[in-house]
mmCIF file with all atom_site columns, C-alpha atoms in Angstrom:
data_model
loop_
_atom_site.group_PDB
_atom_site.id
_atom_site.type_symbol
_atom_site.label_atom_id
_atom_site.label_alt_id
_atom_site.label_comp_id
_atom_site.label_asym_id
_atom_site.label_entity_id
_atom_site.label_seq_id
_atom_site.pdbx_PDB_ins_code
_atom_site.Cartn_x
_atom_site.Cartn_y
_atom_site.Cartn_z
_atom_site.occupancy
_atom_site.B_iso_or_equiv
_atom_site.pdbx_formal_charge
_atom_site.auth_seq_id
_atom_site.auth_comp_id
_atom_site.auth_asym_id
_atom_site.auth_atom_id
_atom_site.pdbx_PDB_model_num
ATOM 1  C CA . PRO A 1 1  ? 88.675  -11.579 103.842 1.00 53.00 ? 825 PRO A CA 1
ATOM 2  C CA . LYS A 1 2  ? 91.068  -11.767 100.962 1.00 70.00 ? 826 LYS A CA 1
ATOM 3  C CA . GLU A 1 3  ? 89.200  -9.503  98.585  1.00 79.00 ? 827 GLU A CA 1
ATOM 4  C CA . LYS A 1 4  ? 90.595  -6.106  97.681  1.00 86.00 ? 828 LYS A CA 1
ATOM 5  C CA . VAL A 1 5  ? 88.480  -3.035  98.257  1.00 87.00 ? 829 VAL A CA 1
ATOM 6  C CA . THR A 1 6  ? 88.760  0.583   97.220  1.00 91.00 ? 830 THR A CA 1
ATOM 7  C CA . TRP A 1 7  ? 88.778  3.289   99.864  1.00 91.00 ? 831 TRP A CA 1
ATOM 8  C CA . ILE A 1 8  ? 87.625  6.814   99.021  1.00 93.00 ? 832 ILE A CA 1
ATOM 9  C CA . SER A 1 9  ? 89.242  9.640   101.008 1.00 92.00 ? 833 SER A CA 1
ATOM 10 C CA . GLU A 1 10 ? 87.503  13.002  101.188 1.00 93.00 ? 834 GLU A CA 1
ATOM 11 C CA . ILE A 1 11 ? 88.241  16.300  102.892 1.00 92.00 ? 835 ILE A CA 1
ATOM 12 C CA . ILE A 1 12 ? 84.942  18.033  103.567 1.00 94.00 ? 836 ILE A CA 1
ATOM 13 C CA . ASP A 1 13 ? 84.498  21.735  104.267 1.00 95.00 ? 837 ASP A CA 1
ATOM 14 C CA . ASN A 1 14 ? 81.693  21.799  106.806 1.00 90.00 ? 838 ASN A CA 1
ATOM 15 C CA . GLY A 1 15 ? 81.772  25.580  107.234 1.00 93.00 ? 839 GLY A CA 1
ATOM 16 C CA . GLY A 1 16 ? 83.569  25.329  110.565 1.00 89.00 ? 840 GLY A CA 1
ATOM 17 C CA . ASP A 1 17 ? 87.110  26.128  111.601 1.00 92.00 ? 841 ASP A CA 1
ATOM 18 C CA . ALA A 1 18 ? 88.486  22.797  110.426 1.00 91.00 ? 842 ALA A CA 1
ATOM 19 C CA . PRO A 1 19 ? 87.509  20.278  107.747 1.00 94.00 ? 843 PRO A CA 1
ATOM 20 C CA . ILE A 1 20 ? 86.141  16.791  108.306 1.00 96.00 ? 844 ILE A CA 1
ATOM 21 C CA . PHE A 1 21 ? 88.273  13.932  107.007 1.00 95.00 ? 845 PHE A CA 1
ATOM 22 C CA . LYS A 1 22 ? 86.168  11.050  105.696 1.00 96.00 ? 846 LYS A CA 1
ATOM 23 C CA . VAL A 1 23 ? 87.081  7.572   104.440 1.00 96.00 ? 847 VAL A CA 1
ATOM 24 C CA . THR A 1 24 ? 84.475  5.362   102.791 1.00 95.00 ? 848 THR A CA 1
ATOM 25 C CA . MET A 1 25 ? 84.747  1.787   101.589 1.00 93.00 ? 849 MET A CA 1
ATOM 26 C CA . GLU A 1 26 ? 83.495  1.932   98.010  1.00 93.00 ? 850 GLU A CA 1
ATOM 27 C CA . GLY A 1 27 ? 80.205  0.153   97.432  1.00 91.00 ? 851 GLY A CA 1
ATOM 28 C CA . SER A 1 28 ? 79.347  -0.120  101.119 1.00 91.00 ? 852 SER A CA 1
ATOM 29 C CA . ASN A 1 29 ? 77.912  1.854   103.988 1.00 92.00 ? 853 ASN A CA 1
ATOM 30 C CA . HIS A 1 30 ? 81.212  1.723   105.915 1.00 93.00 ? 854 HIS A CA 1
ATOM 31 C CA . VAL A 1 31 ? 82.085  5.387   106.552 1.00 96.00 ? 855 VAL A CA 1
ATOM 32 C CA . PHE A 1 32 ? 84.736  6.626   108.979 1.00 96.00 ? 856 PHE A CA 1
ATOM 33 C CA . SER A 1 33 ? 85.332  10.297  109.774 1.00 96.00 ? 857 SER A CA 1
ATOM 34 C CA . GLY A 1 34 ? 87.261  12.519  112.113 1.00 95.00 ? 858 GLY A CA 1
ATOM 35 C CA . GLY A 1 35 ? 88.826  15.912  112.694 1.00 94.00 ? 859 GLY A CA 1
ATOM 36 C CA . THR A 1 36 ? 92.338  14.902  111.585 1.00 92.00 ? 860 THR A CA 1
ATOM 37 C CA . PRO A 1 37 ? 93.608  12.920  108.593 1.00 91.00 ? 861 PRO A CA 1
ATOM 38 C CA . THR A 1 38 ? 94.699  10.103  110.904 1.00 91.00 ? 862 THR A CA 1
ATOM 39 C CA . ALA A 1 39 ? 91.391  9.775   112.809 1.00 92.00 ? 863 ALA A CA 1
ATOM 40 C CA . PRO A 1 40 ? 89.288  8.025   110.136 1.00 94.00 ? 864 PRO A CA 1
ATOM 41 C CA . TRP A 1 41 ? 92.132  5.718   109.117 1.00 91.00 ? 865 TRP A CA 1
ATOM 42 C CA . SER A 1 42 ? 92.676  4.724   112.756 1.00 90.00 ? 866 SER A CA 1
ATOM 43 C CA . LYS A 1 43 ? 88.983  3.791   112.899 1.00 92.00 ? 867 LYS A CA 1
ATOM 44 C CA . VAL A 1 44 ? 89.343  1.775   109.675 1.00 90.00 ? 868 VAL A CA 1
ATOM 45 C CA . LEU A 1 45 ? 92.284  -0.170  111.106 1.00 87.00 ? 869 LEU A CA 1
ATOM 46 C CA . LYS A 1 46 ? 90.443  -0.799  114.365 1.00 87.00 ? 870 LYS A CA 1
ATOM 47 C CA . ALA A 1 47 ? 87.432  -2.178  112.461 1.00 87.00 ? 871 ALA A CA 1
ATOM 48 C CA . LEU A 1 48 ? 89.665  -4.322  110.248 1.00 82.00 ? 872 LEU A CA 1
ATOM 49 C CA . SER A 1 49 ? 91.571  -5.714  113.234 1.00 79.00 ? 873 SER A CA 1
ATOM 50 C CA . LYS A 1 50 ? 88.332  -7.400  114.319 1.00 78.00 ? 874 LYS A CA 1
ATOM 51 C CA . ILE A 1 51 ? 88.126  -9.428  111.104 1.00 75.00 ? 875 ILE A CA 1
ATOM 52 C CA . VAL A 1 52 ? 91.711  -9.686  109.838 1.00 74.00 ? 876 VAL A CA 1
ATOM 53 C CA . THR A 1 53 ? 94.282  -11.664 111.758 1.00 71.00 ? 877 THR A CA 1
ATOM 54 C CA . GLY A 1 54 ? 98.010  -11.312 111.575 1.00 66.00 ? 878 GLY A CA 1
ATOM 55 C CA . LYS A 1 55 ? 100.555 -8.611  112.127 1.00 65.00 ? 879 LYS A CA 1
ATOM 56 C CA . GLY A 1 56 ? 99.303  -5.212  113.254 1.00 63.00 ? 880 GLY A CA 1
ATOM 57 C CA . LYS A 1 57 ? 98.880  -2.529  110.651 1.00 73.00 ? 881 LYS A CA 1
ATOM 58 C CA . SER A 1 58 ? 99.506  1.187   110.689 1.00 71.00 ? 882 SER A CA 1
ATOM 59 C CA . ILE A 1 59 ? 98.879  4.048   108.294 1.00 76.00 ? 883 ILE A CA 1
ATOM 60 C CA . SER A 1 60 ? 99.808  7.705   108.082 1.00 73.00 ? 884 SER A CA 1
ATOM 61 C CA . GLY A 1 61 ? 96.668  9.783   107.667 1.00 75.00 ? 885 GLY A CA 1
ATOM 62 C CA . PRO A 1 62 ? 98.468  12.699  105.970 1.00 74.00 ? 886 PRO A CA 1
ATOM 63 C CA . ASP A 1 63 ? 100.115 10.246  103.545 1.00 77.00 ? 887 ASP A CA 1
ATOM 64 C CA . ALA A 1 64 ? 96.814  8.480   102.852 1.00 74.00 ? 888 ALA A CA 1
ATOM 65 C CA . PHE A 1 65 ? 95.133  11.808  102.053 1.00 68.00 ? 889 PHE A CA 1
ATOM 66 C CA . LEU A 1 66 ? 98.195  12.748  99.926  1.00 66.00 ? 890 LEU A CA 1
ATOM 67 C CA . LEU A 1 67 ? 98.785  15.797  102.120 1.00 70.00 ? 891 LEU A CA 1
ATOM 68 C CA . LYS A 1 68 ? 102.537 15.150  102.134 1.00 70.00 ? 892 LYS A CA 1
ATOM 69 C CA . SER A 1 69 ? 102.752 14.932  98.347  1.00 68.00 ? 893 SER A CA 1
ATOM 70 C CA . PRO A 1 70 ? 104.760 17.739  96.701  1.00 66.00 ? 894 PRO A CA 1
ATOM 71 C CA . ILE A 1 71 ? 101.799 18.303  94.406  1.00 67.00 ? 895 ILE A CA 1
ATOM 72 C CA . THR A 1 72 ? 99.563  19.325  97.333  1.00 59.00 ? 896 THR A CA 1
ATOM 73 C CA . MET A 1 73 ? 102.163 21.320  99.256  1.00 52.00 ? 897 MET A CA 1
#
């Protein structure tokens, strides 16, 4: 697929000790979640690796959720 998509990142307070990190592909039912910022993005990359060929990809969950930005620190 060569189309660009928008990914929505959310940090959800579920009332527990730690939040849930959720990544959703806009306009679809593709939702990935996990207990760390990296977990949902790892799931996204794993799903994409099944349909996209080429060099392997990586992503920093904290960077993707802007948790390393000076604005959020």
